[in-house]
mmCIF file of C-alpha atoms in Angstrom:
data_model
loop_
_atom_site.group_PDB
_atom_site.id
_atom_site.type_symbol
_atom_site.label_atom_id
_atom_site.label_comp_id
_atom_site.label_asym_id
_atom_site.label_seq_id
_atom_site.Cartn_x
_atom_site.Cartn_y
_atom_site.Cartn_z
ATOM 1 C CA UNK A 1 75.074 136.043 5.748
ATOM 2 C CA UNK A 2 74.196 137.431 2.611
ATOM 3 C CA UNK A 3 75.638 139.980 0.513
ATOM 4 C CA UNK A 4 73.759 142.844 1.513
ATOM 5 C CA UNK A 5 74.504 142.448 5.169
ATOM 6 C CA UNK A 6 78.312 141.773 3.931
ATOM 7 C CA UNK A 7 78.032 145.841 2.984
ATOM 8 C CA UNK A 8 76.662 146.850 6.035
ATOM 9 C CA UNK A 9 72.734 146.965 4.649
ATOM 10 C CA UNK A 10 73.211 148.402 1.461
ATOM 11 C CA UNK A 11 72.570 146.889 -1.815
ATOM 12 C CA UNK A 12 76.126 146.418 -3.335
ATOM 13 C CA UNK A 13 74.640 145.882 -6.681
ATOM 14 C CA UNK A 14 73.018 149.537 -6.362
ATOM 15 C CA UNK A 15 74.675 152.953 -8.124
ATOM 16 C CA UNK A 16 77.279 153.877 -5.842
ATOM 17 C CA UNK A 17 75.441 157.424 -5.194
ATOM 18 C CA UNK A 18 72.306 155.736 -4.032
ATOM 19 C CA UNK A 19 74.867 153.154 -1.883
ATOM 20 C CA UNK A 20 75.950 156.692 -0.286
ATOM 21 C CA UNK A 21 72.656 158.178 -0.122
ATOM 22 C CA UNK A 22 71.063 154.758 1.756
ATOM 23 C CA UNK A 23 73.993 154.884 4.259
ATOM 24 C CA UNK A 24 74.008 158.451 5.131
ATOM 25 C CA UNK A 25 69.952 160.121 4.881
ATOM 26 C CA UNK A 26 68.300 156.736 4.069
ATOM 27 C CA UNK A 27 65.020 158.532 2.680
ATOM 28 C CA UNK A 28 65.189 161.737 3.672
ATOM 29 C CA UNK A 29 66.194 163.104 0.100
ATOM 30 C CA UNK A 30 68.487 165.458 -1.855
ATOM 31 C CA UNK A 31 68.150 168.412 0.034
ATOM 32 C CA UNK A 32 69.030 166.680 3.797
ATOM 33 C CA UNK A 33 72.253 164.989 1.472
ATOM 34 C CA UNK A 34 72.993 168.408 0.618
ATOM 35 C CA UNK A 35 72.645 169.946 4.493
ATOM 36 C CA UNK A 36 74.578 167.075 5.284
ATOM 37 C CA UNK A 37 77.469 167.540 3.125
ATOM 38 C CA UNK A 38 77.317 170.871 4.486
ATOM 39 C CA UNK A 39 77.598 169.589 8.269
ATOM 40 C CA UNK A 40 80.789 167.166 7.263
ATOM 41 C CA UNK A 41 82.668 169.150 5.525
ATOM 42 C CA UNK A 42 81.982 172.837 7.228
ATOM 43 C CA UNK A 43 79.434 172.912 10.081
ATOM 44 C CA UNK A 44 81.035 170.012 12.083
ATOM 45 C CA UNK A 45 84.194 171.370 12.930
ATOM 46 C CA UNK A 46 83.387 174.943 13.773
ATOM 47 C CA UNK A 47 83.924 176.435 17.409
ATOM 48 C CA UNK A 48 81.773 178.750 19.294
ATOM 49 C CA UNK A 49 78.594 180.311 18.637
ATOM 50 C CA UNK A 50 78.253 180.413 15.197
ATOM 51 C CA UNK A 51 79.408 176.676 14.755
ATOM 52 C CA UNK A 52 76.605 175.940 17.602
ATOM 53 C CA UNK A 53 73.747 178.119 15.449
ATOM 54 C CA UNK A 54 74.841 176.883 12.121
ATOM 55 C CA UNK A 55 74.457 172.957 13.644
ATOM 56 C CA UNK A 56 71.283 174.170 15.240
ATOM 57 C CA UNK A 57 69.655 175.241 11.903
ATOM 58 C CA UNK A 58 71.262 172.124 9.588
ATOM 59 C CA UNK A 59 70.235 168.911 11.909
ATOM 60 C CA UNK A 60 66.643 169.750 11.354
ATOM 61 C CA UNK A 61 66.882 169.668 7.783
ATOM 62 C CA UNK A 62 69.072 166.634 8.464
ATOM 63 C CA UNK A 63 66.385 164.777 10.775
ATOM 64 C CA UNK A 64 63.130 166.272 9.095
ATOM 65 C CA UNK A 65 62.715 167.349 12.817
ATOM 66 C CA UNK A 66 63.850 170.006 14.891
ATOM 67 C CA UNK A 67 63.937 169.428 18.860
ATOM 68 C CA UNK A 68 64.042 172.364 21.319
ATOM 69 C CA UNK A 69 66.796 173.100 23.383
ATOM 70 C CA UNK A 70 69.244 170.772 21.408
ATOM 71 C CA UNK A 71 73.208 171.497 22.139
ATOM 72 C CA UNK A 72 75.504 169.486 19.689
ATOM 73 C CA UNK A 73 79.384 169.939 20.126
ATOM 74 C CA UNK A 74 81.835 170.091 17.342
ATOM 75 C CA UNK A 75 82.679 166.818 15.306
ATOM 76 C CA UNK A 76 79.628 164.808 16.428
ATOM 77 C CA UNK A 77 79.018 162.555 13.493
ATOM 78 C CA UNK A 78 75.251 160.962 11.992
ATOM 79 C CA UNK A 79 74.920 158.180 9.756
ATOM 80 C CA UNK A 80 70.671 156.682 8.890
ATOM 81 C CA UNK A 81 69.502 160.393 9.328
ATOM 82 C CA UNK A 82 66.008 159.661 8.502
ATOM 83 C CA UNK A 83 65.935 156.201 11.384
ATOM 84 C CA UNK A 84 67.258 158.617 14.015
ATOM 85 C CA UNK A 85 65.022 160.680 16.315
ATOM 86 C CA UNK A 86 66.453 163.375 19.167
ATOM 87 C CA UNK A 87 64.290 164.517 21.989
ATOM 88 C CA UNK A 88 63.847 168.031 23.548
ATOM 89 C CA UNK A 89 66.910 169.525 25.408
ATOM 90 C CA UNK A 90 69.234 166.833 24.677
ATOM 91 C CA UNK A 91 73.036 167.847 24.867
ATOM 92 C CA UNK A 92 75.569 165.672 22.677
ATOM 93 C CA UNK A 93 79.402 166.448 23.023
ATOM 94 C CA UNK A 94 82.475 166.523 20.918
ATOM 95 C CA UNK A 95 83.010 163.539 19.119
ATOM 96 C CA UNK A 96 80.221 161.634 19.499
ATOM 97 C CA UNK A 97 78.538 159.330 16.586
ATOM 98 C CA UNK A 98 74.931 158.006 16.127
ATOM 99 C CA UNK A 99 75.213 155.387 14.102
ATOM 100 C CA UNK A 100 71.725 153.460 12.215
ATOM 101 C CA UNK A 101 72.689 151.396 9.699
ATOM 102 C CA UNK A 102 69.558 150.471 6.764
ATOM 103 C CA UNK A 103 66.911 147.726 7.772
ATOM 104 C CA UNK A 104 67.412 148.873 11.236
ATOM 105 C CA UNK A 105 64.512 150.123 13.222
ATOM 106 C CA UNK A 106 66.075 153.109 14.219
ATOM 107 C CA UNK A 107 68.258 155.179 17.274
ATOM 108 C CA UNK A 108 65.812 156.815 19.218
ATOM 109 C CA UNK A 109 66.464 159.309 22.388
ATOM 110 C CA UNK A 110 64.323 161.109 24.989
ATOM 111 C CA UNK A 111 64.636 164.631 26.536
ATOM 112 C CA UNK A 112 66.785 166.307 28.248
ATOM 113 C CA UNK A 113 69.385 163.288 27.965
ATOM 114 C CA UNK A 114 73.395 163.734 27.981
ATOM 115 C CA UNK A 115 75.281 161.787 25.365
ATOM 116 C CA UNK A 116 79.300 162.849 26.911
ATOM 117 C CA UNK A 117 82.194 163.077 24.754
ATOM 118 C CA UNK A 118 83.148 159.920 22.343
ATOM 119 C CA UNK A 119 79.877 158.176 23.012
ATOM 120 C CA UNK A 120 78.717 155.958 19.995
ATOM 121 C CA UNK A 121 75.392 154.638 19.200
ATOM 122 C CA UNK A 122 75.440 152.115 16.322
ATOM 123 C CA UNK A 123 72.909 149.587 14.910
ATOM 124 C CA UNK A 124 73.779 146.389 13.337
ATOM 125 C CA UNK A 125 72.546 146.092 9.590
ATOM 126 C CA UNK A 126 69.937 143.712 10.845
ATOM 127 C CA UNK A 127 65.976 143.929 10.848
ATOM 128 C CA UNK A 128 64.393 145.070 14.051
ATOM 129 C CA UNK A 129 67.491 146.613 15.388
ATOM 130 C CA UNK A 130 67.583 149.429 17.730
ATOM 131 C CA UNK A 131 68.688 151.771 20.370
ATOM 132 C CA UNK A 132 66.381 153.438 22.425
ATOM 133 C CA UNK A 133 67.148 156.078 25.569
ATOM 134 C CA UNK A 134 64.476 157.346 27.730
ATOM 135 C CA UNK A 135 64.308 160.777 29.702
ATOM 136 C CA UNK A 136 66.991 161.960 31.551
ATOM 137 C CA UNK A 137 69.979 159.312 30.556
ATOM 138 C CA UNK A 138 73.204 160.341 31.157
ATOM 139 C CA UNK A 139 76.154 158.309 29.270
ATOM 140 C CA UNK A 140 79.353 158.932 29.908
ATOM 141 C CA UNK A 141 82.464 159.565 28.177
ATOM 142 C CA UNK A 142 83.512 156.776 25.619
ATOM 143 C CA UNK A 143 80.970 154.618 25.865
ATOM 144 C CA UNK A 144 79.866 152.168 23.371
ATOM 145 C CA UNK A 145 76.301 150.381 22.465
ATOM 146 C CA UNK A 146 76.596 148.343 19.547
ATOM 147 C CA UNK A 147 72.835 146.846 18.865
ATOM 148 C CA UNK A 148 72.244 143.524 16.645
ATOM 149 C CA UNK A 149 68.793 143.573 18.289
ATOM 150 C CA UNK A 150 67.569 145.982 21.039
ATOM 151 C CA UNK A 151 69.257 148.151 23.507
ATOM 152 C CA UNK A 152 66.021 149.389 25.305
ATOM 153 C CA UNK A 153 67.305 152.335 28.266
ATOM 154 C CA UNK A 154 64.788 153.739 30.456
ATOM 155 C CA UNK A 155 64.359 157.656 32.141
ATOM 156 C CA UNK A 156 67.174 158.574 35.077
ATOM 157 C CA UNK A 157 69.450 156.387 34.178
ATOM 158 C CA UNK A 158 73.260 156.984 34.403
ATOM 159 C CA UNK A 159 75.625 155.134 32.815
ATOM 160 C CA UNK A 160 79.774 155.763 33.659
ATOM 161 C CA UNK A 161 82.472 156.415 31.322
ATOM 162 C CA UNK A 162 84.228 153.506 28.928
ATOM 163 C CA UNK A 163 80.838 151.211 29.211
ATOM 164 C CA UNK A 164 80.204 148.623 26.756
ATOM 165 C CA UNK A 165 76.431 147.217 26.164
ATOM 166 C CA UNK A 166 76.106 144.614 23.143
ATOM 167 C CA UNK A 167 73.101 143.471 22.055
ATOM 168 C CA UNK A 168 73.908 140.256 19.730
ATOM 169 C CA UNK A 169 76.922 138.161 19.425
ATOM 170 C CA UNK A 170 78.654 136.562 16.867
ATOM 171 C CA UNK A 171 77.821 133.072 15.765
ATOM 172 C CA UNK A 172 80.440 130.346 16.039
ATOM 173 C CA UNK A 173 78.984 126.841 15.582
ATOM 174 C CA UNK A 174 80.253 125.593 12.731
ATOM 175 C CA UNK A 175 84.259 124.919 13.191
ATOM 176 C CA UNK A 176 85.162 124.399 9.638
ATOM 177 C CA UNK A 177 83.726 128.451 8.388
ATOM 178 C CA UNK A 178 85.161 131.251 9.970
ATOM 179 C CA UNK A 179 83.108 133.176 12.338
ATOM 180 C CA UNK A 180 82.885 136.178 10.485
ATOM 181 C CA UNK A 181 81.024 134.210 8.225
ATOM 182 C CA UNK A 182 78.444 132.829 10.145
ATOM 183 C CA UNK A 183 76.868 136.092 11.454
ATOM 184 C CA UNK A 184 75.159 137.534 14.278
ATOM 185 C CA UNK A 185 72.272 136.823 16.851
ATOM 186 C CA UNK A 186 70.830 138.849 19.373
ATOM 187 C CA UNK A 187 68.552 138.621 21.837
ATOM 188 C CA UNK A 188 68.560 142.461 23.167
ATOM 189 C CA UNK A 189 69.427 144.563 26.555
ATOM 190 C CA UNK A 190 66.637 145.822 28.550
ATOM 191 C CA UNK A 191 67.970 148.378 31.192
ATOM 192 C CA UNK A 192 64.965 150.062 33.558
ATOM 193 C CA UNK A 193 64.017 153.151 34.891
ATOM 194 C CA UNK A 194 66.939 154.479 38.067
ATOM 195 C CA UNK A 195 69.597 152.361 37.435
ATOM 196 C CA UNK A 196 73.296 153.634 38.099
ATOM 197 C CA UNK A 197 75.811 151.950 35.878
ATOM 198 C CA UNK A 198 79.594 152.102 36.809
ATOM 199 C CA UNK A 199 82.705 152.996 35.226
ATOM 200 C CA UNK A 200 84.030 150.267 32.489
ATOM 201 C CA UNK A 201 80.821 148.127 32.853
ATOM 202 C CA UNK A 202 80.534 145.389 30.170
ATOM 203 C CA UNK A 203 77.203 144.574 29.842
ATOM 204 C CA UNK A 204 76.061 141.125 27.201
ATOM 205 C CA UNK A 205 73.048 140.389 24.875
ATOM 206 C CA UNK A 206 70.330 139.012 27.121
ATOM 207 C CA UNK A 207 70.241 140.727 29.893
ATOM 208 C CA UNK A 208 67.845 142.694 31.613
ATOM 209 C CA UNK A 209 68.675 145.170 34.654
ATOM 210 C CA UNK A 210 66.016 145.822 36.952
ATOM 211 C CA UNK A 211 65.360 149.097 38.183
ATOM 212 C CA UNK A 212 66.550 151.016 40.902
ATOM 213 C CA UNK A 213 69.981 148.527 40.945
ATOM 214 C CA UNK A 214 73.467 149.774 41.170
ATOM 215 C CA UNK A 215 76.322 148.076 39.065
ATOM 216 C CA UNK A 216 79.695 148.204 40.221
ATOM 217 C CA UNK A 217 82.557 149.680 38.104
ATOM 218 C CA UNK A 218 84.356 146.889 35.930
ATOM 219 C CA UNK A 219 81.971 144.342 36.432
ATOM 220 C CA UNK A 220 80.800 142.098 33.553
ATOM 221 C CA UNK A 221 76.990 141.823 33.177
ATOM 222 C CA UNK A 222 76.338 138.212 31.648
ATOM 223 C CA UNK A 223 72.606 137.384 33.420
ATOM 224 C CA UNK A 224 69.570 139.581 34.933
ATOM 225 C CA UNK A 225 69.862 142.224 38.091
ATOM 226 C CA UNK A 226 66.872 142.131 40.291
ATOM 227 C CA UNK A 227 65.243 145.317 41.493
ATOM 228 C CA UNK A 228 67.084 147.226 43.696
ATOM 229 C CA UNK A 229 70.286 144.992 43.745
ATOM 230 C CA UNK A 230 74.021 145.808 43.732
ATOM 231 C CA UNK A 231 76.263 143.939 41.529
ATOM 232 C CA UNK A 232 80.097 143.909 40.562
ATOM 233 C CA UNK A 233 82.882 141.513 39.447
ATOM 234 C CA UNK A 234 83.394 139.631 36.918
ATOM 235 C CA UNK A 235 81.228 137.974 36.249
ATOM 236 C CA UNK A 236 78.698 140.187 37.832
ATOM 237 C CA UNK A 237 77.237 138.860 41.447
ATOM 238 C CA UNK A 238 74.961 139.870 44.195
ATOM 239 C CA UNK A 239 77.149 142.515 46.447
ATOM 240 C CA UNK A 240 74.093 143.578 48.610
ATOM 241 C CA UNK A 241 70.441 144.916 48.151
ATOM 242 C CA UNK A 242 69.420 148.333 48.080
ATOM 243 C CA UNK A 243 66.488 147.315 50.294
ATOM 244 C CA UNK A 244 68.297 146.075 52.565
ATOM 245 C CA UNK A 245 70.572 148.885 53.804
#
């Protein structure tokens, strides 16, 4: 690991405005560090409609885009501004964080998706990483993606509260150098198109969930779901077939 990824993807030998500047807006200049200064200290934490205009009018000068339709609720935090895109009609409650650390490949999200309270998105500091939602997600309340590679979601797909989807893992071959030392790897999550995700579902780095399948609250996800399939315990096995019913 070297010392860049040590500080998260930002040059530590770098003046500690432009440190600020590549964790915050990334590219997207002065004026969306100013319009984001703006949103953290004033726009963030104001109620009703003039809280929900003011956040309307900033994020586009924040994201150098401006979707239709967009709700955001008060205290819903960015970080990477300019590696973060937000489709059309997409509603994202109190408390939630986006999360795109430099070198990543970005956070992406489609329309008319539903990010519930507490949710976090977050990229590792790594090359290639991502998070991408199609149409029509719905993730609920405290739920947690944490991408060292790719988290790839696809349209109509719902996802339970207090879910946890990891896309890497920590190395720990060598016994005589601590773990936190040795990095991360990642291989990525692929979840398709109609898939209904559970309550508390922990789902690992290398899996891919076909669509159409049904995983049971609690379960641990640790291998592939075929098509149509219902899964729960932990680890995660075969409880019936969609098909089949």
């Amino acid at each position: 690991m070297d010392e860049t990824d040590r500080h998260f993807g930002v040059d530590p030998k770098a003046p500690a405005l432009r440190q600020y500047l590549a964790r915050v807006v990334g590219n997207a200049g002065i004026g969306a560090l100013v319009c984001y200064e703006l949103w953290s200290l004033v726009f963030a934490d104001l109620s009703g409609a003039m809280g929900y205009l003011l956040r309307q009018v900033c994020i586009g000068l924040i994201l150098k885009h401006k979707p239709k339709g967009l709700v955001i609720s008060k205290n819903v935090t960015f970080r990477g501004c300019d590696r973060i895109r937000l489709g059309n009609f997409l509603r994202i409650d109190f408390g939630s964080s986006l999360d795109c650390f430099p070198s990543a490949a970005g956070i992406s999200i489609g329309d008319e998706t539903l990010l519930e309270r507490n949710v976090v998105l977050s990229t590792g500091p790594v090359p290639g990483a991502m998070i991408k939602l199609g149409n029509r997600v719905s993730v609920g309340n405290g739920t947690v993606m944490v991408a060292h590679a790719s988290i790839e979601i696809g349209n109509a797909v719902m996802i339970g509260p207090l879910c946890y989807i990891t896309a890497g893992t920590h190395i720990f071959d060598l016994s005589n150098t601590a773990m936190l030392d040795q990095g991360i790897r990642g291989q990525g999550v692929r979840i398709e198109d109609d898939v209904w995700i559970g309550a508390g579902v922990v789902i690992l780095d290398k899996v891919t969930i076909h669509k159409g399948s049904i995983i049971g609250a609690g379960a641990v996800v640790t291998r592939d779901v075929p098509a149509g399939a219902i899964v729960g315990g932990v680890p995660a096995r075969l409880i019936n077939h969609r098909t089949a019913q």
